[in-house]
JSON list of C-alpha atoms in Angstrom, two decimals:
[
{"chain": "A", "resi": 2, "resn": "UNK", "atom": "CA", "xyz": [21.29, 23.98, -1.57]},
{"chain": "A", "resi": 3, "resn": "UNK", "atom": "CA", "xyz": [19.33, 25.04, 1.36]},
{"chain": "A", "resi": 4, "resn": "UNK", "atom": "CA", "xyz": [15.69, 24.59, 1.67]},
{"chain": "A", "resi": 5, "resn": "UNK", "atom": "CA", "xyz": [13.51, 25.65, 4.29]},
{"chain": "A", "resi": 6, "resn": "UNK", "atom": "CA", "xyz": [12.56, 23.25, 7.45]},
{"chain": "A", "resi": 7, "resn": "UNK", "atom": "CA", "xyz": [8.97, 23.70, 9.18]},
{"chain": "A", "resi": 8, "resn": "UNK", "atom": "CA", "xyz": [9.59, 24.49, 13.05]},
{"chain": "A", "resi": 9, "resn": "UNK", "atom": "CA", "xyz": [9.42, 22.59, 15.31]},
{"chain": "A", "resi": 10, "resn": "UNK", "atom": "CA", "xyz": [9.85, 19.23, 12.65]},
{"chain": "A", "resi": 11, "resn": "UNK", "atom": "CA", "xyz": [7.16, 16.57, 13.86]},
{"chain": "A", "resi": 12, "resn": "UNK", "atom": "CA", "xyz": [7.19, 13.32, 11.88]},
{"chain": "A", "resi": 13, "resn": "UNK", "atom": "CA", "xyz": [9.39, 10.36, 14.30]},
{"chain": "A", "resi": 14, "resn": "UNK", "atom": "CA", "xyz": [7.77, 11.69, 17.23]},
{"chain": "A", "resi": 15, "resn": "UNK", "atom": "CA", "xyz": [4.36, 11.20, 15.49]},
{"chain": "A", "resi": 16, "resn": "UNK", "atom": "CA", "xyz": [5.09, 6.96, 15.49]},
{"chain": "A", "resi": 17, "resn": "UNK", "atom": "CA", "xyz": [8.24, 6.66, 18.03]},
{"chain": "A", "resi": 18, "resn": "UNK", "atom": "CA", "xyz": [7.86, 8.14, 21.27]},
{"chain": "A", "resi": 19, "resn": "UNK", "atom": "CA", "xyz": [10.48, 9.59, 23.86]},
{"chain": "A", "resi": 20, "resn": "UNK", "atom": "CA", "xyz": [13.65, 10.91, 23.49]},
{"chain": "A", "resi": 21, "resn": "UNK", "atom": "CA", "xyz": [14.33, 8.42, 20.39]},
{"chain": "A", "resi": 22, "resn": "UNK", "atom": "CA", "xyz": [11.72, 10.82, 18.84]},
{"chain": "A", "resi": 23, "resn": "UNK", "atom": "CA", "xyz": [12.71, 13.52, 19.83]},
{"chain": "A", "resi": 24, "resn": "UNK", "atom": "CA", "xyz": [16.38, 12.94, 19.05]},
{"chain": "A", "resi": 25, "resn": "UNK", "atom": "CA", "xyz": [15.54, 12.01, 15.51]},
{"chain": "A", "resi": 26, "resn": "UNK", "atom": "CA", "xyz": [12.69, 14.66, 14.83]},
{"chain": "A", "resi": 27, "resn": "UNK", "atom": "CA", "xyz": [15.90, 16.96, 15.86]},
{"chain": "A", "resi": 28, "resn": "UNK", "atom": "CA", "xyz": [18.11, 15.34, 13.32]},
{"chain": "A", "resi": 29, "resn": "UNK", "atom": "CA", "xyz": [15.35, 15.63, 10.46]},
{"chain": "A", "resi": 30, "resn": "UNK", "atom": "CA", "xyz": [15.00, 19.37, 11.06]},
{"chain": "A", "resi": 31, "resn": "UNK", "atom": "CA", "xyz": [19.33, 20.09, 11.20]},
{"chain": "A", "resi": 32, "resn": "UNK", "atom": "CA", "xyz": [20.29, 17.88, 8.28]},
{"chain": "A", "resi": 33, "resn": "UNK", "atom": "CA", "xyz": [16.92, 19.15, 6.41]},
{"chain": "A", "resi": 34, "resn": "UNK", "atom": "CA", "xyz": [18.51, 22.48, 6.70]},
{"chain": "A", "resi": 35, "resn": "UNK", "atom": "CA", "xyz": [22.24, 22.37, 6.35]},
{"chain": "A", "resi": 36, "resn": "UNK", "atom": "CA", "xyz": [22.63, 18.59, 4.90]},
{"chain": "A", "resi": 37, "resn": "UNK", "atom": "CA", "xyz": [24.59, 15.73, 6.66]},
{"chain": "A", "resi": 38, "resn": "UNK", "atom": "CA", "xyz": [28.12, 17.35, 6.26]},
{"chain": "A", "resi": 39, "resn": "UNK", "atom": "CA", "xyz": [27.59, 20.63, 7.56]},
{"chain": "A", "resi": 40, "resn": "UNK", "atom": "CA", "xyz": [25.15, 19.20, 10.22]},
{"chain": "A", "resi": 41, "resn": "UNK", "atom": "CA", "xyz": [26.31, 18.72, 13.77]},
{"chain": "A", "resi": 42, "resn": "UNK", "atom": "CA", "xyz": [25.62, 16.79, 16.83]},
{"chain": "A", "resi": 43, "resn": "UNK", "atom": "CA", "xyz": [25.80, 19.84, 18.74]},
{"chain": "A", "resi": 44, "resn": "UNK", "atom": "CA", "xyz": [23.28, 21.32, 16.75]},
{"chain": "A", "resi": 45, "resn": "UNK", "atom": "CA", "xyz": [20.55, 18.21, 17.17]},
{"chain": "A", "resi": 46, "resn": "UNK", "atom": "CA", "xyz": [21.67, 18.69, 20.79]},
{"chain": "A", "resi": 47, "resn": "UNK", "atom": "CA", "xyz": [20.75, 22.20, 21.09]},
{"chain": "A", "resi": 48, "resn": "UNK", "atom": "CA", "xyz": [17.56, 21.15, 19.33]},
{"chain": "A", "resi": 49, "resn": "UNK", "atom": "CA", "xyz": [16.40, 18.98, 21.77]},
{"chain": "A", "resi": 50, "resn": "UNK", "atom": "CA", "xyz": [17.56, 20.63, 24.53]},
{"chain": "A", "resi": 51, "resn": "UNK", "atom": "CA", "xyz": [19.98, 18.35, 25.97]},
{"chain": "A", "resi": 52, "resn": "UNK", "atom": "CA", "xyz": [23.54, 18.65, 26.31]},
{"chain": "A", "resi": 53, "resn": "UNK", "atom": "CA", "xyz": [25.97, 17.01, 23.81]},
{"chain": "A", "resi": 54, "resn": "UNK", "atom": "CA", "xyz": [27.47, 14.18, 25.47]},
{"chain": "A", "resi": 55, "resn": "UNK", "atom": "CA", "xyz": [24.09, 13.10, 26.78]},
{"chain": "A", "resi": 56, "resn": "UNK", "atom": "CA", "xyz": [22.96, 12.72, 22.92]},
{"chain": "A", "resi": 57, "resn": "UNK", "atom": "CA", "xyz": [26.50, 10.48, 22.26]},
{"chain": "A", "resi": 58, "resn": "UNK", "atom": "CA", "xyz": [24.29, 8.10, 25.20]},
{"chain": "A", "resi": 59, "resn": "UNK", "atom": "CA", "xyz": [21.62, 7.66, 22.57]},
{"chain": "A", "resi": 60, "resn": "UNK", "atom": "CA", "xyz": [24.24, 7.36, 19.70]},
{"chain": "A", "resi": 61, "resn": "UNK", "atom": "CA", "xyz": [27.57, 6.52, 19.43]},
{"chain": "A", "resi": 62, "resn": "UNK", "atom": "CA", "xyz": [28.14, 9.46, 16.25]},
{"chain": "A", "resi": 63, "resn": "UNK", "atom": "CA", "xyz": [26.59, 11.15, 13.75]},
{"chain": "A", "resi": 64, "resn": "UNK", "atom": "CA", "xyz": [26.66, 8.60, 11.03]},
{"chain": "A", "resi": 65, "resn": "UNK", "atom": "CA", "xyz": [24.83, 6.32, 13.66]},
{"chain": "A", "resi": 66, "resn": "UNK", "atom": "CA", "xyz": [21.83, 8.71, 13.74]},
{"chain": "A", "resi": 67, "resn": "UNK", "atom": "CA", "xyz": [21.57, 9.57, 10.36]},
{"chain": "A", "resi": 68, "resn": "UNK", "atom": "CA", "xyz": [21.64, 5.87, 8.91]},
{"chain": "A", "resi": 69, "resn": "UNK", "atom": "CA", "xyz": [18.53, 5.01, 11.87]},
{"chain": "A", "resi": 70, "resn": "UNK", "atom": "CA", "xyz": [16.90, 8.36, 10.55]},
{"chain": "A", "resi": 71, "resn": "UNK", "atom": "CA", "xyz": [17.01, 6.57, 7.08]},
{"chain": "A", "resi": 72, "resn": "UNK", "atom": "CA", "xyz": [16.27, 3.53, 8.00]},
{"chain": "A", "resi": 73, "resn": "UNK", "atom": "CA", "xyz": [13.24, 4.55, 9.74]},
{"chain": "A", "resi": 74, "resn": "UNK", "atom": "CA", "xyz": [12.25, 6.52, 7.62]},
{"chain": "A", "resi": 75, "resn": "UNK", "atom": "CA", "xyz": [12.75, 4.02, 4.72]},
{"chain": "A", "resi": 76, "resn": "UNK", "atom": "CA", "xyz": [10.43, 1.75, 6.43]},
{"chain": "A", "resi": 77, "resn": "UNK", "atom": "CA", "xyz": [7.47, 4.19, 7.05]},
{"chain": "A", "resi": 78, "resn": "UNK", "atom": "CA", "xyz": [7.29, 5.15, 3.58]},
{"chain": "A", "resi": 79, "resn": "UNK", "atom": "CA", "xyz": [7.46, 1.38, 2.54]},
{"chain": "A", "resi": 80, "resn": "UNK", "atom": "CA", "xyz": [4.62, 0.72, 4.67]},
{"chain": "A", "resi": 81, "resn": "UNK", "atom": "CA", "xyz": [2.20, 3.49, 3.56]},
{"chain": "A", "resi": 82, "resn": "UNK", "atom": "CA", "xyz": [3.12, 2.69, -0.15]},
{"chain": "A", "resi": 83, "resn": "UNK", "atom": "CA", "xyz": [2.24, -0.83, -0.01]},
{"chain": "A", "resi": 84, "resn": "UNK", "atom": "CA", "xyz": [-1.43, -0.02, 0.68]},
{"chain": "A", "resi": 85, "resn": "UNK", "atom": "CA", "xyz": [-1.32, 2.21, -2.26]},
{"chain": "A", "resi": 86, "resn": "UNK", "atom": "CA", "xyz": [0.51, -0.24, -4.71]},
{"chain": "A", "resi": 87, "resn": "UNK", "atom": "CA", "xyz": [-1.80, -2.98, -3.54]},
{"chain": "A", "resi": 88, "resn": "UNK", "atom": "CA", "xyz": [-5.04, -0.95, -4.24]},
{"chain": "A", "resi": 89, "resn": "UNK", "atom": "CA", "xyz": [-4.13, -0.95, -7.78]},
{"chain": "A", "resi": 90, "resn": "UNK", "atom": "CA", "xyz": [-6.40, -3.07, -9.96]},
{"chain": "A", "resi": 91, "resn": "UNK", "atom": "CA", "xyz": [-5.71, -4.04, -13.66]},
{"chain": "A", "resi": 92, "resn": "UNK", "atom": "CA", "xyz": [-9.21, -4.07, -14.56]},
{"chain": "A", "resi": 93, "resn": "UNK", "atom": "CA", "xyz": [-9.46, -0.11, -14.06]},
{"chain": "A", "resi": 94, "resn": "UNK", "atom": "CA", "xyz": [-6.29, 0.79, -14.41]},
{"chain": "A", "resi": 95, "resn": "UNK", "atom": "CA", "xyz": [-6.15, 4.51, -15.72]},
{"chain": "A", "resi": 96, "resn": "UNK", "atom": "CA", "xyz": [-8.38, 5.13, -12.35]},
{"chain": "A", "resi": 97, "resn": "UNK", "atom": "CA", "xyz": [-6.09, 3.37, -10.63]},
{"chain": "A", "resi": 98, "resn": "UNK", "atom": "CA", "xyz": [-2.85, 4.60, -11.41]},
{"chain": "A", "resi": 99, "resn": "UNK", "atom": "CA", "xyz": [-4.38, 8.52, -10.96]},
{"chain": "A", "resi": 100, "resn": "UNK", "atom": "CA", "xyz": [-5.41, 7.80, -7.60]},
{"chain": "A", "resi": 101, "resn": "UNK", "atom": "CA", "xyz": [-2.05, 6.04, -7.11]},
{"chain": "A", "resi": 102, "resn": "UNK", "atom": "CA", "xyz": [-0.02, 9.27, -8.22]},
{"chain": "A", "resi": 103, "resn": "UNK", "atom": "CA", "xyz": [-2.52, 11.91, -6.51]},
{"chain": "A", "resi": 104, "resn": "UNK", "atom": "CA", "xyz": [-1.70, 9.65, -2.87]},
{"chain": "A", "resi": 105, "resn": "UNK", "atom": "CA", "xyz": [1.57, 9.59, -3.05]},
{"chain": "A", "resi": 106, "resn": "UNK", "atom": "CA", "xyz": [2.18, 13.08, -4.17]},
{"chain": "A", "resi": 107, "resn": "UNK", "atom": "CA", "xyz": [-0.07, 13.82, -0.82]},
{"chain": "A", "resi": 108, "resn": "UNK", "atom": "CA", "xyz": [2.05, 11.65, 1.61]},
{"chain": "A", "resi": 109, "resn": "UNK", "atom": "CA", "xyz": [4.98, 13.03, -0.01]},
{"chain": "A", "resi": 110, "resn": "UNK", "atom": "CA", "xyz": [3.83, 16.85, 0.21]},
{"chain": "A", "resi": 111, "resn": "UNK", "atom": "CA", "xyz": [2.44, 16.18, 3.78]},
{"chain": "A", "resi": 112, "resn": "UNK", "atom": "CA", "xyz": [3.58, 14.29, 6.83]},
{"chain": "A", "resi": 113, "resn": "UNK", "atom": "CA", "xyz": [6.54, 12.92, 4.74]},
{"chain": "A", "resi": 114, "resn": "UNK", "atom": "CA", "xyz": [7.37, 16.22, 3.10]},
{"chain": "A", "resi": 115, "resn": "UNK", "atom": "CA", "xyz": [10.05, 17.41, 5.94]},
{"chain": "A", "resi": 116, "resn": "UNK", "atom": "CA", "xyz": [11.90, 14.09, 5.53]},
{"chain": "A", "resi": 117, "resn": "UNK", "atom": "CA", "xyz": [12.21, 14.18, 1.10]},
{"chain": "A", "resi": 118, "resn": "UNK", "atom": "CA", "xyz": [13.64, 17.27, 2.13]},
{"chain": "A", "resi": 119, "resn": "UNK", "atom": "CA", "xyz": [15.96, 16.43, 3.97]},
{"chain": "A", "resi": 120, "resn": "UNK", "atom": "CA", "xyz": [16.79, 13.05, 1.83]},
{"chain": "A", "resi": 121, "resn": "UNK", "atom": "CA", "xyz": [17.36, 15.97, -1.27]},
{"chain": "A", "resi": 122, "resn": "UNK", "atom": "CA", "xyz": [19.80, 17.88, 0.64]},
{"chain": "A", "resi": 123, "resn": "UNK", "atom": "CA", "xyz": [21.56, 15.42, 2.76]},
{"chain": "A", "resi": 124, "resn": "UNK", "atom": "CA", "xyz": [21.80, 11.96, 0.15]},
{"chain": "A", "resi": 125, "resn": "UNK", "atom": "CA", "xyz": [24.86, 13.38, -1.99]},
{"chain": "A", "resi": 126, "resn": "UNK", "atom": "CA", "xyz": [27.08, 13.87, 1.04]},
{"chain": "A", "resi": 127, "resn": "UNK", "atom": "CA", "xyz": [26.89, 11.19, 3.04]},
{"chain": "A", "resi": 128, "resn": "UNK", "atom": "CA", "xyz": [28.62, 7.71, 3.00]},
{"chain": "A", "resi": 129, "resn": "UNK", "atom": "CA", "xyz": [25.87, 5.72, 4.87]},
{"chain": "A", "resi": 130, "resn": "UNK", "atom": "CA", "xyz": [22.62, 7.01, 3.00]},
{"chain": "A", "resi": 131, "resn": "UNK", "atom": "CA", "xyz": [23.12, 4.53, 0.01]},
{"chain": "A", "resi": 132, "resn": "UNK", "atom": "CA", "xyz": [23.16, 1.32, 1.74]},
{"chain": "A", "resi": 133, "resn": "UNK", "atom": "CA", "xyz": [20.46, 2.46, 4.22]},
{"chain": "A", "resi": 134, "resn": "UNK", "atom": "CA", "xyz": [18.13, 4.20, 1.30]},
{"chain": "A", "resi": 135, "resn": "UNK", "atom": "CA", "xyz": [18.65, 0.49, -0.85]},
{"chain": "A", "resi": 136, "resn": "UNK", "atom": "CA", "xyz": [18.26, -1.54, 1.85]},
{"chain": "A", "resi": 137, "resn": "UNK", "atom": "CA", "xyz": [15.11, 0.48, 3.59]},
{"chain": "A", "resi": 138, "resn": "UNK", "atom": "CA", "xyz": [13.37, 2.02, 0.51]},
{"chain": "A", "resi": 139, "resn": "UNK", "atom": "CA", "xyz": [14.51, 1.05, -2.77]},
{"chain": "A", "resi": 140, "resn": "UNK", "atom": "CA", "xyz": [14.72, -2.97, -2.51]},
{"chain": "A", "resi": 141, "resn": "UNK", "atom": "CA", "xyz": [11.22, -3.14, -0.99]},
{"chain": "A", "resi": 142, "resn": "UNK", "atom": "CA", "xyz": [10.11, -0.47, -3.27]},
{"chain": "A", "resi": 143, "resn": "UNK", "atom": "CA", "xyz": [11.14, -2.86, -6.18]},
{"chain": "A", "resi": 144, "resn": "UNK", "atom": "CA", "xyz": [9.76, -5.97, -4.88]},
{"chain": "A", "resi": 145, "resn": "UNK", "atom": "CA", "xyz": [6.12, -4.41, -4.54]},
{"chain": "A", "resi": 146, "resn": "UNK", "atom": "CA", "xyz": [6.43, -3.42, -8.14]},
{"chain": "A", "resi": 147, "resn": "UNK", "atom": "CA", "xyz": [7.69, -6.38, -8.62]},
{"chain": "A", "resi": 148, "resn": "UNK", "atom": "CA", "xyz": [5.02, -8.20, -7.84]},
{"chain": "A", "resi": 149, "resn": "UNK", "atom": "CA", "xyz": [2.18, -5.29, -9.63]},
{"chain": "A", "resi": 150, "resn": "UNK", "atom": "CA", "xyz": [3.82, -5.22, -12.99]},
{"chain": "A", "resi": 151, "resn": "UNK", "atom": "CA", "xyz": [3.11, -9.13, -13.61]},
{"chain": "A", "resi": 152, "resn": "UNK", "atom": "CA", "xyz": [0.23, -9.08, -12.31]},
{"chain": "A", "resi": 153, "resn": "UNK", "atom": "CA", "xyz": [-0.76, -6.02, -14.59]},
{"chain": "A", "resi": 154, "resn": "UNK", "atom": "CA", "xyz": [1.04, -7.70, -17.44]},
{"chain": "A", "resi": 155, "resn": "UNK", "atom": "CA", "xyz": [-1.13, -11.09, -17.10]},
{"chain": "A", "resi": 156, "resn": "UNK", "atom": "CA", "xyz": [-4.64, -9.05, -17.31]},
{"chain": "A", "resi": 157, "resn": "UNK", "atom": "CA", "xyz": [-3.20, -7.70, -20.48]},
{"chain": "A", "resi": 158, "resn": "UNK", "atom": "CA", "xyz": [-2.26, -10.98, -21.94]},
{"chain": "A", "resi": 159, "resn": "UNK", "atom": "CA", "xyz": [2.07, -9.82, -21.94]},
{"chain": "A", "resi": 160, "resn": "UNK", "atom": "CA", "xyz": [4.32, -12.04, -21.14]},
{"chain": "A", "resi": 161, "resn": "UNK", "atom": "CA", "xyz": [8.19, -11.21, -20.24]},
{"chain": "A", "resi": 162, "resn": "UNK", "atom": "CA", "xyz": [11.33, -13.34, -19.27]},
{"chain": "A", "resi": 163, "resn": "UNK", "atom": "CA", "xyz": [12.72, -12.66, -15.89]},
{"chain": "A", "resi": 164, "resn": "UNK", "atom": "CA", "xyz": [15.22, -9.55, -17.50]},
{"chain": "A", "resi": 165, "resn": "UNK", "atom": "CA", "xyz": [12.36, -8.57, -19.39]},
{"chain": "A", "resi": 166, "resn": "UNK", "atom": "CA", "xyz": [9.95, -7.72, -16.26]},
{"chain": "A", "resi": 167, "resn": "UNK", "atom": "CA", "xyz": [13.11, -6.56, -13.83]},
{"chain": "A", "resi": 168, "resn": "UNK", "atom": "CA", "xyz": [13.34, -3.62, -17.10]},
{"chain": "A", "resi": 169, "resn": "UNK", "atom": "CA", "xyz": [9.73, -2.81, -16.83]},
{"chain": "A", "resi": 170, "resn": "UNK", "atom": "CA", "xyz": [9.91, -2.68, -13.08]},
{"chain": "A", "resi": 171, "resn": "UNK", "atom": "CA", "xyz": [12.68, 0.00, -13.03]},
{"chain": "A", "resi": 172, "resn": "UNK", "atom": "CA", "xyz": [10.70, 1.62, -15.91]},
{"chain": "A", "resi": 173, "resn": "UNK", "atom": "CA", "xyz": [7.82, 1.89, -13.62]},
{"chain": "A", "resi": 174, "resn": "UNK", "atom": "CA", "xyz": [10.15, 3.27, -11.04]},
{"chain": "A", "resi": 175, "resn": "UNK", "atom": "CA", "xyz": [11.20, 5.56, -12.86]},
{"chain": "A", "resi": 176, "resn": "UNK", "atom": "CA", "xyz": [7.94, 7.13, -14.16]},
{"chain": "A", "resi": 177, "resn": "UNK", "atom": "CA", "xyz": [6.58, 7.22, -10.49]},
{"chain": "A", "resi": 178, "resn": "UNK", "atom": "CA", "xyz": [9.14, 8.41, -8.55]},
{"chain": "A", "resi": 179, "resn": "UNK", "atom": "CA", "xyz": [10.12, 11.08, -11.21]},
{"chain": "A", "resi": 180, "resn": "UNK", "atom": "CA", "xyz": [6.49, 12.39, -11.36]},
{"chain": "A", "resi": 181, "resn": "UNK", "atom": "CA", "xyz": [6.17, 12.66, -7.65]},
{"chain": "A", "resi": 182, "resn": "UNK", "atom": "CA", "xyz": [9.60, 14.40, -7.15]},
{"chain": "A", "resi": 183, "resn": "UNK", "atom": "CA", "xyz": [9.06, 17.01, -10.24]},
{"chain": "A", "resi": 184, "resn": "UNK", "atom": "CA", "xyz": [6.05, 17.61, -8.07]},
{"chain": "A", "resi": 185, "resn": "UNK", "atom": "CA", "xyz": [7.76, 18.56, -5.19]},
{"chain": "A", "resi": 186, "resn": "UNK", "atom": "CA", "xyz": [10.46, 20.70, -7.03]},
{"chain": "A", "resi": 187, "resn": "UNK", "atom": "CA", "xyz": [7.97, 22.24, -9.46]},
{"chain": "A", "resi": 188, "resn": "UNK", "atom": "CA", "xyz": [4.20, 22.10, -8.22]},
{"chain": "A", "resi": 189, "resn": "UNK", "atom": "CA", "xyz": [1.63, 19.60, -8.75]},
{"chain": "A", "resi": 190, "resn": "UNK", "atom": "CA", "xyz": [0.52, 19.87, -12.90]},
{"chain": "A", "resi": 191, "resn": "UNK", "atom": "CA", "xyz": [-2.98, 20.69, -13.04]},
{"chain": "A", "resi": 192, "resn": "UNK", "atom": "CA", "xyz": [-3.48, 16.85, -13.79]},
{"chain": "A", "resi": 193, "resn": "UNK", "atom": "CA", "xyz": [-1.75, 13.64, -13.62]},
{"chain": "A", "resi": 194, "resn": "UNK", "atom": "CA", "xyz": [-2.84, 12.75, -17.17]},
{"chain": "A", "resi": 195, "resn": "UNK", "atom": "CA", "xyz": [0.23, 13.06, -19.02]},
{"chain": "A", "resi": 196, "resn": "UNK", "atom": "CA", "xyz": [2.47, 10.66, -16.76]},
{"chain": "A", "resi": 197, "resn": "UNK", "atom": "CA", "xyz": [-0.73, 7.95, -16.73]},
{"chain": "A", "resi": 198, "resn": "UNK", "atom": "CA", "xyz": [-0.38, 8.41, -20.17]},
{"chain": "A", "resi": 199, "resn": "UNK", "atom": "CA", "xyz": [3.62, 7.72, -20.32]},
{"chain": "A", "resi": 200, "resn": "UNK", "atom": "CA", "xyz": [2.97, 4.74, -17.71]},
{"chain": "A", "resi": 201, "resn": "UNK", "atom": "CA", "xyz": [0.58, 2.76, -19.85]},
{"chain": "A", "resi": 202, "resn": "UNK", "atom": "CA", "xyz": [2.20, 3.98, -23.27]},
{"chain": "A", "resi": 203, "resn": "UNK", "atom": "CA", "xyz": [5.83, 2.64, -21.94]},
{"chain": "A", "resi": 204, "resn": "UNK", "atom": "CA", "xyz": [4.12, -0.64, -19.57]},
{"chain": "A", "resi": 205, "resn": "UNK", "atom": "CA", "xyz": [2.17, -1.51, -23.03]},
{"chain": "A", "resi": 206, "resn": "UNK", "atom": "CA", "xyz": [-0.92, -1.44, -20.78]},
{"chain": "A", "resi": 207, "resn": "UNK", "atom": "CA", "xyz": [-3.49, -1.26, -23.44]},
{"chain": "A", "resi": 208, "resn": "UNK", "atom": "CA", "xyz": [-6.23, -3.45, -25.36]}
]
């Protein structure tokens, strides 16, 4: 699958500055385009405009840069969604979840949109992404839902063992993640009221 990359790629250099930036923005752009196998250092070289062995300075191999480009990555995302997650409130919690889905399609479709990209193409083919995309994205993901979906479940009077909650957590997951990404793929649906819907239907977030 190859999907287009905007030129010149600007999202590391936007919050890392230098050559790091650079280097990375570079990476984002070739592995965007071709995916981590068919990717080359030479390539992220040429796209910076240095020679190869002065990019090996910066990193000892390609597997090196791409798990940092994860990582980073990872950890930007993590920190713009907590704002989001935490400005959900139980008390007007249709509202809430609409303006939840409507940001997060917009960071997603915006300055984060180059890097999904390149986390569609690249994440089947290479060893390193799992561990990096858990460690960075998923597991802190998980514990900010972790900590909405009791919180939502004690203004609604449900109470779940430990199991019970991890379920509705990776339900939750599920529902926004999915919705976003179908976004991407397909184009935002006219509304966001169907998957609010699902979300309180499955969550049992009703009176």
């Amino acid at each position: 699958m190859r999907l287009p990359i905007d030129s010149p790629v600007r999202y590391f250099t936007e919050f890392i500055e230098g050559r790091r930036g650079e280097i990375l923005d570079a990476a984002l752009g070739v592995f965007g385009e071709k995916g981590y196998e068919a990717g080359t250092m030479r390539e992220i070289a040429a796209a910076v405009g240095v020679s190869e062995p002065a990019l090996y300075r910066h990193y000892a191999g390609k597997e090196a840069l791409f798990e940092e480009l994860v990582s980073l990555a990872g950890d930007r995302i993590v920190t713009l969604a907590r704002t989001m997650i935490a400005d959900v409130r139980p008390e007007n919690l249709r509202e809430s979840l609409g303006m939840l889905i409507e940001a997060r399609r917009a960071a997603s479709t915006g300055h984060e949109s180059p890097v999904i990209r390149m986390l569609l193409v690249s994440a089947p083919h290479s060893g390193v992404f799992l561990t990096a995309f858990r460690a960075h994205l998923a597991t802190p993901m998980a514990a900010m839902l972790g900590e909405l979906v009791p919180r939502v479940d004690g203004y609604f009077g449900r109470t779940y063992t430990p199991a019970e909650t991890n379920d509705r957590v990776r339900a939750f997951m599920s529902l926004f993640i999915g919705h976003f990404m179908t976004s991407m793929v397909l184009g935002a649906a006219p509304t966001d009221n169907a998957t609010v819907d699902a979300m309180l239907k499955i969550m049992d977030w009703t009176e």
